[in-house]
Amino acid sequence: MLAFHYDHLTLALPQGHRFPQSKYQMLRERLERDPGELRLQVATPATREELLLVHTPDYVDAVLHGTLSAAAQREIGFPWGESLPRRSLFSVGATVHAARAALKEGVAASLAGGTHHAYADKGSGFCVFNDVAVAARLLQGEHHRAHPAQPGLQVLVIDLDVHQGNGTASIFSDDPSVFTLSLHGEKNFPFRKEASDLDVGLPDHCGDTVYLEALEDALQQVWMRTAAHPPGLAFYLAGADPHEGDRLGRLKLSAQGLHQRDDMVLEALYRRGIPVALSMAGGYGEDLSVTVDVQQQTLRTAAQYWKRWGQARAQA
């Protein structure tokens, strides 16, 4: 299974900054030592033109050229520096690559991404550009150009980061070609939620059973509501932050519960023949090695479904 990364680009953050950027290198290095079914590949960056499929020109240029206001930088949570636009472009590029690979092979991943708090005209919550939104728009355009006589590509976003995907919900709020599901902590950031197509807000400390039952019900609602126009591509934001060891998550899921979550999502997509691009989204463990354990578990599970996709194609 292809997994795209770009952790050679790091942000110049002040000492003690809350963003745990070292987890990306930790994950990639661990996978290099024991890749299993994964094929690691360095991503290439998105272009300004690709960003403009989603983001406003003024905002894109402010990020690229360093003219973000102090207030805009505070909302993003990162100070502007020369590495910020480059890293942000690679973040989007990795998810674009993963989406293209998923359409060919069934399952692929970005070892980062899931920047779902970014709006069309601003960033927020450690998210500069919205990688999933840009990739969705770009792949829809490519599908239309390749198959102009066919219906457009319907996209499904399954956002299981512990924080609501407010930016993604806003970007696709009036777009029937993209269905957005967000299952998140109701009392967690962002404190002003946007309306996804389906939002499921969960109480703090809900644990595995409540979470998995809510997810199963949410997925059933997704399949009913998209039956007339089934998705041809899914994006799965497999956040590690619902884990019980996460300092920001508060939902208190076990590692086994998160494995069941991933298996439930990937099995449902596989049964329906919907290719899926994964992104790792959030993860803020008290011990970052535990966050990386959860992410590695997700990737191992996804790779097993990639094998099943390959076996099914070989038998077809």
CSV table of N, CA and C in Angstrom, one decimal, residues 86-232:
chain,number,residue,atom,x,y,z
A,86,ARG,N,5.9,25.9,2.4
A,86,ARG,CA,6.4,24.7,1.7
A,86,ARG,C,5.8,23.4,2.4
A,87,ARG,N,5.8,23.4,3.7
A,87,ARG,CA,5.3,22.2,4.4
A,87,ARG,C,3.8,22.1,4.1
A,88,SER,N,3.1,23.2,4.0
A,88,SER,CA,1.6,23.2,3.8
A,88,SER,C,1.3,22.7,2.4
A,89,LEU,N,2.1,23.1,1.4
A,89,LEU,CA,1.9,22.6,0.0
A,89,LEU,C,2.2,21.1,0.0
A,90,PHE,N,3.2,20.6,0.7
A,90,PHE,CA,3.5,19.2,0.7
A,90,PHE,C,2.4,18.4,1.4
A,91,SER,N,1.8,18.9,2.4
A,91,SER,CA,0.7,18.3,3.1
A,91,SER,C,-0.4,18.0,2.2
A,92,VAL,N,-0.8,19.0,1.4
A,92,VAL,CA,-1.9,18.8,0.5
A,92,VAL,C,-1.5,17.8,-0.6
A,93,GLY,N,-0.3,18.0,-1.1
A,93,GLY,CA,0.2,17.1,-2.2
A,93,GLY,C,0.2,15.6,-1.8
A,94,ALA,N,0.5,15.3,-0.5
A,94,ALA,CA,0.5,13.9,0.0
A,94,ALA,C,-0.9,13.3,-0.1
A,95,THR,N,-1.9,14.1,0.3
A,95,THR,CA,-3.3,13.6,0.2
A,95,THR,C,-3.8,13.5,-1.2
A,96,VAL,N,-3.4,14.4,-2.1
A,96,VAL,CA,-3.7,14.3,-3.5
A,96,VAL,C,-3.1,13.0,-4.1
A,97,HIS,N,-1.8,12.7,-3.8
A,97,HIS,CA,-1.2,11.5,-4.2
A,97,HIS,C,-1.9,10.2,-3.7
A,98,ALA,N,-2.3,10.3,-2.4
A,98,ALA,CA,-3.0,9.2,-1.8
A,98,ALA,C,-4.4,8.9,-2.5
A,99,ALA,N,-5.1,10.0,-2.8
A,99,ALA,CA,-6.4,9.8,-3.4
A,99,ALA,C,-6.2,9.2,-4.8
A,100,ARG,N,-5.2,9.7,-5.6
A,100,ARG,CA,-5.0,9.1,-6.9
A,100,ARG,C,-4.7,7.6,-6.8
A,101,ALA,N,-3.8,7.3,-5.9
A,101,ALA,CA,-3.4,5.9,-5.7
A,101,ALA,C,-4.6,5.1,-5.2
A,102,ALA,N,-5.4,5.6,-4.4
A,102,ALA,CA,-6.6,4.9,-3.9
A,102,ALA,C,-7.5,4.5,-5.1
A,103,LEU,N,-7.7,5.4,-6.0
A,103,LEU,CA,-8.5,5.1,-7.2
A,103,LEU,C,-8.0,4.0,-8.0
A,104,LYS,N,-6.7,3.8,-8.0
A,104,LYS,CA,-6.0,2.8,-8.8
A,104,LYS,C,-5.9,1.4,-8.0
A,105,GLU,N,-5.7,1.6,-6.7
A,105,GLU,CA,-5.3,0.4,-5.9
A,105,GLU,C,-6.3,0.0,-4.8
A,106,GLY,N,-7.3,0.9,-4.6
A,106,GLY,CA,-8.3,0.6,-3.5
A,106,GLY,C,-8.1,1.4,-2.3
A,107,VAL,N,-6.8,1.4,-1.7
A,107,VAL,CA,-6.5,2.0,-0.5
A,107,VAL,C,-5.1,2.6,-0.6
A,108,ALA,N,-4.9,3.8,-0.1
A,108,ALA,CA,-3.6,4.5,0.0
A,108,ALA,C,-3.7,5.5,1.2
A,109,ALA,N,-2.5,6.0,1.6
A,109,ALA,CA,-2.5,6.8,2.8
A,109,ALA,C,-1.5,8.0,2.6
A,110,SER,N,-1.8,9.0,3.4
A,110,SER,CA,-0.8,10.1,3.7
A,110,SER,C,-0.4,9.9,5.1
A,111,LEU,N,0.9,10.0,5.4
A,111,LEU,CA,1.3,9.8,6.8
A,111,LEU,C,1.1,11.1,7.6
A,112,ALA,N,0.4,12.0,7.1
A,112,ALA,CA,0.0,13.2,7.9
A,112,ALA,C,-1.4,13.7,7.4
A,113,GLY,N,-1.6,14.9,7.1
A,113,GLY,CA,-2.8,15.4,6.5
A,113,GLY,C,-4.0,15.4,7.5
A,114,GLY,N,-5.2,15.6,6.9
A,114,GLY,CA,-6.4,15.7,7.7
A,114,GLY,C,-6.5,17.1,8.3
A,115,THR,N,-6.1,18.1,7.6
A,115,THR,CA,-6.1,19.5,8.1
A,115,THR,C,-7.5,20.1,7.9
A,116,HIS,N,-8.4,19.6,8.7
A,116,HIS,CA,-9.9,19.8,8.5
A,116,HIS,C,-10.4,21.1,9.1
A,117,HIS,N,-9.6,21.8,9.8
A,117,HIS,CA,-10.0,23.1,10.4
A,117,HIS,C,-9.8,24.3,9.5
A,118,ALA,N,-9.1,24.1,8.4
A,118,ALA,CA,-8.9,25.1,7.4
A,118,ALA,C,-10.1,25.4,6.6
A,119,TYR,N,-10.5,26.7,6.6
A,119,TYR,CA,-11.6,27.2,5.8
A,119,TYR,C,-11.1,27.6,4.4
A,120,ALA,N,-12.1,28.0,3.5
A,120,ALA,CA,-11.7,28.6,2.2
A,120,ALA,C,-10.8,29.8,2.4
A,121,ASP,N,-11.1,30.6,3.3
A,121,ASP,CA,-10.4,32.0,3.4
A,121,ASP,C,-9.5,32.1,4.7
A,122,LYS,N,-9.3,31.1,5.4
A,122,LYS,CA,-8.5,31.2,6.6
A,122,LYS,C,-8.1,29.8,7.1
A,123,GLY,N,-7.0,29.8,7.9
A,123,GLY,CA,-6.6,28.6,8.6
A,123,GLY,C,-7.0,28.7,10.0
A,124,SER,N,-6.9,27.5,10.7
A,124,SER,CA,-7.3,27.4,12.1
A,124,SER,C,-6.8,26.1,12.7
A,125,GLY,N,-6.6,26.1,14.0
A,125,GLY,CA,-6.3,24.9,14.7
A,125,GLY,C,-5.2,24.0,14.1
A,126,PHE,N,-4.0,24.6,13.8
A,126,PHE,CA,-2.8,23.9,13.2
A,126,PHE,C,-3.1,23.5,11.8
A,127,CYS,N,-4.1,24.0,11.1
A,127,CYS,CA,-4.4,23.6,9.8
A,127,CYS,C,-4.3,24.9,8.9
A,128,VAL,N,-3.4,24.8,7.8
A,128,VAL,CA,-3.2,25.9,7.0
A,128,VAL,C,-4.1,25.8,5.7
A,129,PHE,N,-3.9,24.8,4.9
A,129,PHE,CA,-4.8,24.5,3.8
A,129,PHE,C,-5.6,23.2,4.1
A,130,ASN,N,-6.8,23.1,3.5
A,130,ASN,CA,-7.6,21.9,3.7
A,130,ASN,C,-7.2,20.9,2.7
A,131,ASP,N,-6.4,19.9,3.1
A,131,ASP,CA,-5.9,18.9,2.1
A,131,ASP,C,-7.0,18.0,1.5
A,132,VAL,N,-7.9,17.6,2.3
A,132,VAL,CA,-9.0,16.7,1.8
A,132,VAL,C,-9.9,17.5,0.8
A,133,ALA,N,-10.2,18.7,1.1
A,133,ALA,CA,-11.0,19.5,0.2
A,133,ALA,C,-10.4,19.7,-1.1
A,134,VAL,N,-9.1,20.1,-1.1
A,134,VAL,CA,-8.4,20.3,-2.3
A,134,VAL,C,-8.3,19.0,-3.1
A,135,ALA,N,-7.9,17.9,-2.5
A,135,ALA,CA,-7.8,16.6,-3.2
A,135,ALA,C,-9.2,16.2,-3.8
A,136,ALA,N,-10.2,16.4,-3.0
A,136,ALA,CA,-11.6,16.1,-3.5
A,136,ALA,C,-11.9,16.9,-4.8
A,137,ARG,N,-11.7,18.2,-4.7
A,137,ARG,CA,-12.0,19.0,-5.9
A,137,ARG,C,-11.1,18.6,-7.1
A,138,LEU,N,-9.9,18.4,-6.8
A,138,LEU,CA,-8.9,18.1,-7.9
A,138,LEU,C,-9.3,16.7,-8.6
A,139,LEU,N,-9.6,15.7,-7.7
A,139,LEU,CA,-10.0,14.4,-8.3
A,139,LEU,C,-11.3,14.4,-9.0
A,140,GLN,N,-12.2,15.3,-8.5
A,140,GLN,CA,-13.5,15.4,-9.2
A,140,GLN,C,-13.3,16.0,-10.6
A,141,GLY,N,-12.4,17.0,-10.7
A,141,GLY,CA,-12.1,17.6,-12.0
A,141,GLY,C,-11.4,16.6,-12.9
A,142,GLU,N,-10.5,15.9,-12.4
A,142,GLU,CA,-9.8,14.9,-13.2
A,142,GLU,C,-10.7,13.8,-13.7
A,143,HIS,N,-11.6,13.4,-12.9
A,143,HIS,CA,-12.6,12.4,-13.3
A,143,HIS,C,-13.5,12.9,-14.4
A,144,HIS,N,-13.9,14.2,-14.3
A,144,HIS,CA,-14.8,14.7,-15.3
A,144,HIS,C,-14.1,14.8,-16.6
A,145,ARG,N,-12.8,15.2,-16.6
A,145,ARG,CA,-12.1,15.4,-17.9
A,145,ARG,C,-11.8,14.0,-18.5
A,146,ALA,N,-11.6,13.0,-17.7
A,146,ALA,CA,-11.4,11.6,-18.2
A,146,ALA,C,-12.6,10.9,-18.6
A,147,HIS,N,-13.7,11.3,-18.0
A,147,HIS,CA,-15.0,10.6,-18.3
A,147,HIS,C,-16.1,11.6,-18.4
A,148,PRO,N,-16.1,12.5,-19.4
A,148,PRO,CA,-17.1,13.6,-19.5
A,148,PRO,C,-18.5,13.1,-19.7
A,149,ALA,N,-18.7,11.9,-20.2
A,149,ALA,CA,-20.1,11.4,-20.4
A,149,ALA,C,-20.7,10.7,-19.2
A,150,GLN,N,-19.8,10.5,-18.2
A,150,GLN,CA,-20.3,9.8,-17.0
A,150,GLN,C,-20.7,10.8,-15.9
A,151,PRO,N,-21.5,10.3,-14.9
A,151,PRO,CA,-21.9,11.2,-13.8
A,151,PRO,C,-20.6,11.7,-13.1
A,152,GLY,N,-20.7,12.8,-12.4
A,152,GLY,CA,-19.5,13.3,-11.6
A,152,GLY,C,-19.1,12.4,-10.5
A,153,LEU,N,-17.9,12.5,-10.0
A,153,LEU,CA,-17.4,11.7,-8.9
A,153,LEU,C,-18.0,12.2,-7.6
A,154,GLN,N,-18.7,11.3,-7.0
A,154,GLN,CA,-19.3,11.6,-5.6
A,154,GLN,C,-18.2,11.3,-4.6
A,155,VAL,N,-18.0,12.1,-3.6
A,155,VAL,CA,-17.0,12.0,-2.6
A,155,VAL,C,-17.6,11.9,-1.2
A,156,LEU,N,-17.1,11.0,-0.4
A,156,LEU,CA,-17.5,10.8,1.0
A,156,LEU,C,-16.3,11.2,1.9
A,157,VAL,N,-16.5,12.0,2.9
A,157,VAL,CA,-15.5,12.3,3.9
A,157,VAL,C,-15.9,11.7,5.2
A,158,ILE,N,-15.2,10.8,5.8
A,158,ILE,CA,-15.4,10.2,7.0
A,158,ILE,C,-14.4,10.7,8.0
A,159,ASP,N,-14.8,11.7,8.8
A,159,ASP,CA,-13.9,12.4,9.7
A,159,ASP,C,-14.0,11.9,11.1
A,160,LEU,N,-13.0,11.1,11.6
A,160,LEU,CA,-13.1,10.5,12.9
A,160,LEU,C,-11.9,11.0,13.8
A,161,ASP,N,-11.4,12.2,13.4
A,161,ASP,CA,-10.6,13.0,14.4
A,161,ASP,C,-11.5,13.3,15.5
A,162,VAL,N,-10.9,13.5,16.7
A,162,VAL,CA,-11.8,13.8,17.9
A,162,VAL,C,-12.4,15.2,17.8
A,163,HIS,N,-11.8,16.1,16.9
A,163,HIS,CA,-12.3,17.5,16.8
A,163,HIS,C,-13.2,17.6,15.5
A,164,GLN,N,-14.3,18.3,15.6
A,164,GLN,CA,-15.2,18.4,14.4
A,164,GLN,C,-14.4,19.0,13.2
A,165,GLY,N,-14.7,18.5,12.0
A,165,GLY,CA,-14.1,19.0,10.8
A,165,GLY,C,-14.9,20.2,10.3
A,166,ASN,N,-14.7,21.3,11.0
A,166,ASN,CA,-15.5,22.5,10.8
A,166,ASN,C,-15.2,23.2,9.4
A,167,GLY,N,-13.9,23.2,9.1
A,167,GLY,CA,-13.5,23.8,7.8
A,167,GLY,C,-14.0,23.0,6.6
A,168,THR,N,-13.9,21.7,6.7
A,168,THR,CA,-14.4,20.9,5.6
A,168,THR,C,-15.9,21.0,5.5
A,169,ALA,N,-16.6,21.0,6.6
A,169,ALA,CA,-18.1,21.2,6.6
A,169,ALA,C,-18.5,22.5,5.9
A,170,SER,N,-17.7,23.6,6.3
A,170,SER,CA,-18.0,24.9,5.7
A,170,SER,C,-17.8,24.9,4.2
A,171,ILE,N,-16.7,24.3,3.8
A,171,ILE,CA,-16.3,24.4,2.3
A,171,ILE,C,-17.3,23.6,1.5
A,172,PHE,N,-17.9,22.5,2.0
A,172,PHE,CA,-18.8,21.7,1.2
A,172,PHE,C,-20.2,21.8,1.7
A,173,SER,N,-20.6,22.9,2.3
A,173,SER,CA,-21.9,23.1,2.9
A,173,SER,C,-23.0,23.1,1.9
A,174,ASP,N,-22.8,23.5,0.7
A,174,ASP,CA,-23.9,23.6,-0.3
A,174,ASP,C,-23.5,22.7,-1.5
A,175,ASP,N,-22.8,21.7,-1.3
A,175,ASP,CA,-22.3,20.8,-2.4
A,175,ASP,C,-22.8,19.4,-2.3
A,176,PRO,N,-23.8,19.0,-3.1
A,176,PRO,CA,-24.4,17.7,-3.0
A,176,PRO,C,-23.4,16.6,-3.5
A,177,SER,N,-22.3,17.0,-4.1
A,177,SER,CA,-21.4,16.0,-4.6
A,177,SER,C,-20.4,15.5,-3.6
A,178,VAL,N,-20.4,16.1,-2.4
A,178,VAL,CA,-19.5,15.7,-1.3
A,178,VAL,C,-20.4,15.5,0.0
A,179,PHE,N,-20.3,14.3,0.6
A,179,PHE,CA,-21.0,14.0,1.8
A,179,PHE,C,-20.0,14.0,2.9
A,180,THR,N,-20.3,14.8,4.0
A,180,THR,CA,-19.3,15.0,5.1
A,180,THR,C,-19.9,14.4,6.4
A,181,LEU,N,-19.2,13.4,6.9
A,181,LEU,CA,-19.6,12.8,8.2
A,181,LEU,C,-18.5,13.2,9.2
A,182,SER,N,-18.9,13.7,10.4
A,182,SER,CA,-17.9,14.0,11.5
A,182,SER,C,-18.4,13.4,12.8
A,183,LEU,N,-17.6,12.5,13.3
A,183,LEU,CA,-17.9,11.9,14.6
A,183,LEU,C,-16.9,12.5,15.6
A,184,HIS,N,-17.2,13.2,16.6
A,184,HIS,CA,-16.3,14.0,17.4
A,184,HIS,C,-16.7,14.2,18.8
A,185,GLY,N,-15.8,14.8,19.6
A,185,GLY,CA,-16.2,15.2,21.0
A,185,GLY,C,-17.0,16.4,21.0
A,186,GLU,N,-18.2,16.3,21.5
A,186,GLU,CA,-19.2,17.5,21.4
A,186,GLU,C,-18.7,18.7,22.1
A,187,LYS,N,-18.0,18.5,23.2
A,187,LYS,CA,-17.5,19.7,24.0
A,187,LYS,C,-16.1,20.1,23.7
A,188,ASN,N,-15.5,19.5,22.7
A,188,ASN,CA,-14.1,19.8,22.3
A,188,ASN,C,-14.0,20.8,21.3
A,189,PHE,N,-12.8,21.3,21.0
A,189,PHE,CA,-12.5,22.2,19.9
A,189,PHE,C,-13.0,21.7,18.6
A,190,PRO,N,-13.6,22.5,17.7
A,190,PRO,CA,-13.9,23.9,17.8
A,190,PRO,C,-15.2,24.1,18.6
A,191,PHE,N,-15.2,25.2,19.3
A,191,PHE,CA,-16.3,25.4,20.2
A,191,PHE,C,-17.5,26.0,19.5
A,192,ARG,N,-17.3,26.5,18.3
A,192,ARG,CA,-18.4,26.9,17.4
A,192,ARG,C,-18.3,25.9,16.2
A,193,LYS,N,-19.3,25.0,16.2
A,193,LYS,CA,-19.3,23.9,15.2
A,193,LYS,C,-19.9,24.4,13.9
A,194,GLU,N,-19.5,23.9,12.8
A,194,GLU,CA,-20.2,24.1,11.5
A,194,GLU,C,-21.2,22.9,11.3
A,195,ALA,N,-22.0,22.9,10.3
A,195,ALA,CA,-23.0,21.8,10.0
A,195,ALA,C,-22.4,20.9,8.9
A,196,SER,N,-21.9,19.8,9.3
A,196,SER,CA,-21.6,18.7,8.3
A,196,SER,C,-22.9,18.1,7.8
A,197,ASP,N,-22.8,17.3,6.8
A,197,ASP,CA,-24.0,16.6,6.3
A,197,ASP,C,-24.6,15.7,7.4
A,198,LEU,N,-23.6,15.1,8.2
A,198,LEU,CA,-24.0,14.3,9.4
A,198,LEU,C,-23.0,14.6,10.5
A,199,ASP,N,-23.4,15.1,11.6
A,199,ASP,CA,-22.6,15.4,12.8
A,199,ASP,C,-23.0,14.5,13.9
A,200,VAL,N,-22.1,13.8,14.5
A,200,VAL,CA,-22.4,13.0,15.7
A,200,VAL,C,-21.5,13.5,16.8
A,201,GLY,N,-22.0,14.3,17.8
A,201,GLY,CA,-21.2,14.8,18.9
A,201,GLY,C,-21.3,13.8,20.1
A,202,LEU,N,-20.2,13.4,20.6
A,202,LEU,CA,-20.1,12.4,21.7
A,202,LEU,C,-19.7,13.1,23.0
A,203,PRO,N,-20.1,12.5,24.1
A,203,PRO,CA,-19.7,13.1,25.4
A,203,PRO,C,-18.3,12.7,25.8
A,204,ASP,N,-17.7,13.5,26.6
A,204,ASP,CA,-16.4,13.2,27.2
A,204,ASP,C,-16.4,11.8,27.9
A,205,HIS,N,-15.3,11.1,27.8
A,205,HIS,CA,-15.1,9.8,28.5
A,205,HIS,C,-16.2,8.7,28.0
A,206,CYS,N,-16.6,8.8,26.8
A,206,CYS,CA,-17.7,7.9,26.3
A,206,CYS,C,-17.2,6.4,26.2
A,207,GLY,N,-15.9,6.2,25.9
A,207,GLY,CA,-15.4,4.9,25.8
A,207,GLY,C,-15.7,4.1,24.6
A,208,ASP,N,-15.2,2.9,24.5
A,208,ASP,CA,-15.3,2.1,23.2
A,208,ASP,C,-16.8,1.8,22.8
A,209,THR,N,-17.5,1.3,23.8
A,209,THR,CA,-18.9,0.8,23.4
A,209,THR,C,-19.8,1.9,22.8
A,210,VAL,N,-19.9,3.0,23.6
A,210,VAL,CA,-20.7,4.1,23.1
A,210,VAL,C,-20.2,4.6,21.7
A,211,TYR,N,-18.9,4.7,21.6
A,211,TYR,CA,-18.3,5.3,20.4
A,211,TYR,C,-18.6,4.4,19.2
A,212,LEU,N,-18.4,3.1,19.4
A,212,LEU,CA,-18.5,2.1,18.2
A,212,LEU,C,-20.0,2.0,17.8
A,213,GLU,N,-20.9,2.0,18.8
A,213,GLU,CA,-22.3,2.0,18.5
A,213,GLU,C,-22.7,3.2,17.7
A,214,ALA,N,-22.2,4.4,18.1
A,214,ALA,CA,-22.5,5.6,17.4
A,214,ALA,C,-22.0,5.6,16.0
A,215,LEU,N,-20.8,5.1,15.8
A,215,LEU,CA,-20.2,5.0,14.5
A,215,LEU,C,-21.0,4.0,13.6
A,216,GLU,N,-21.4,2.9,14.1
A,216,GLU,CA,-22.1,2.0,13.3
A,216,GLU,C,-23.4,2.6,12.8
A,217,ASP,N,-24.1,3.3,13.7
A,217,ASP,CA,-25.4,4.0,13.4
A,217,ASP,C,-25.1,5.1,12.4
A,218,ALA,N,-24.0,5.8,12.5
A,218,ALA,CA,-23.7,6.9,11.6
A,218,ALA,C,-23.4,6.4,10.2
A,219,LEU,N,-22.7,5.3,10.1
A,219,LEU,CA,-22.4,4.7,8.8
A,219,LEU,C,-23.7,4.2,8.1
A,220,GLN,N,-24.6,3.6,8.9
A,220,GLN,CA,-25.8,3.2,8.3
A,220,GLN,C,-26.6,4.4,7.7
A,221,GLN,N,-26.6,5.5,8.4
A,221,GLN,CA,-27.2,6.7,7.9
A,221,GLN,C,-26.5,7.2,6.7
A,222,VAL,N,-25.2,7.1,6.6
A,222,VAL,CA,-24.5,7.6,5.4
A,222,VAL,C,-24.9,6.7,4.2
A,223,TRP,N,-25.0,5.4,4.4
A,223,TRP,CA,-25.3,4.6,3.2
A,223,TRP,C,-26.7,4.8,2.8
A,224,MET,N,-27.6,5.1,3.7
A,224,MET,CA,-29.0,5.4,3.3
A,224,MET,C,-29.1,6.7,2.6
A,225,ARG,N,-28.4,7.7,3.1
A,225,ARG,CA,-28.5,9.0,2.5
A,225,ARG,C,-27.7,9.2,1.2
A,226,THR,N,-26.8,8.3,0.9
A,226,THR,CA,-26.0,8.4,-0.3
A,226,THR,C,-26.4,7.3,-1.3
A,227,ALA,N,-27.5,6.6,-1.0
A,227,ALA,CA,-27.9,5.5,-1.9
A,227,ALA,C,-28.2,5.9,-3.3
A,228,ALA,N,-28.8,7.0,-3.5
A,228,ALA,CA,-29.1,7.5,-4.9
A,228,ALA,C,-27.9,7.9,-5.7
A,229,HIS,N,-26.9,8.4,-5.0
A,229,HIS,CA,-25.6,8.8,-5.6
A,229,HIS,C,-24.4,8.2,-4.8
A,230,PRO,N,-24.1,7.0,-5.0
A,230,PRO,CA,-23.1,6.3,-4.2
A,230,PRO,C,-21.7,7.0,-4.4
A,231,PRO,N,-20.9,7.1,-3.3
A,231,PRO,CA,-19.6,7.6,-3.4
A,231,PRO,C,-18.7,6.8,-4.3
A,232,GLY,N,-17.8,7.5,-5.1
A,232,GLY,CA,-16.8,6.8,-5.9
A,232,GLY,C,-15.4,6.9,-5.3
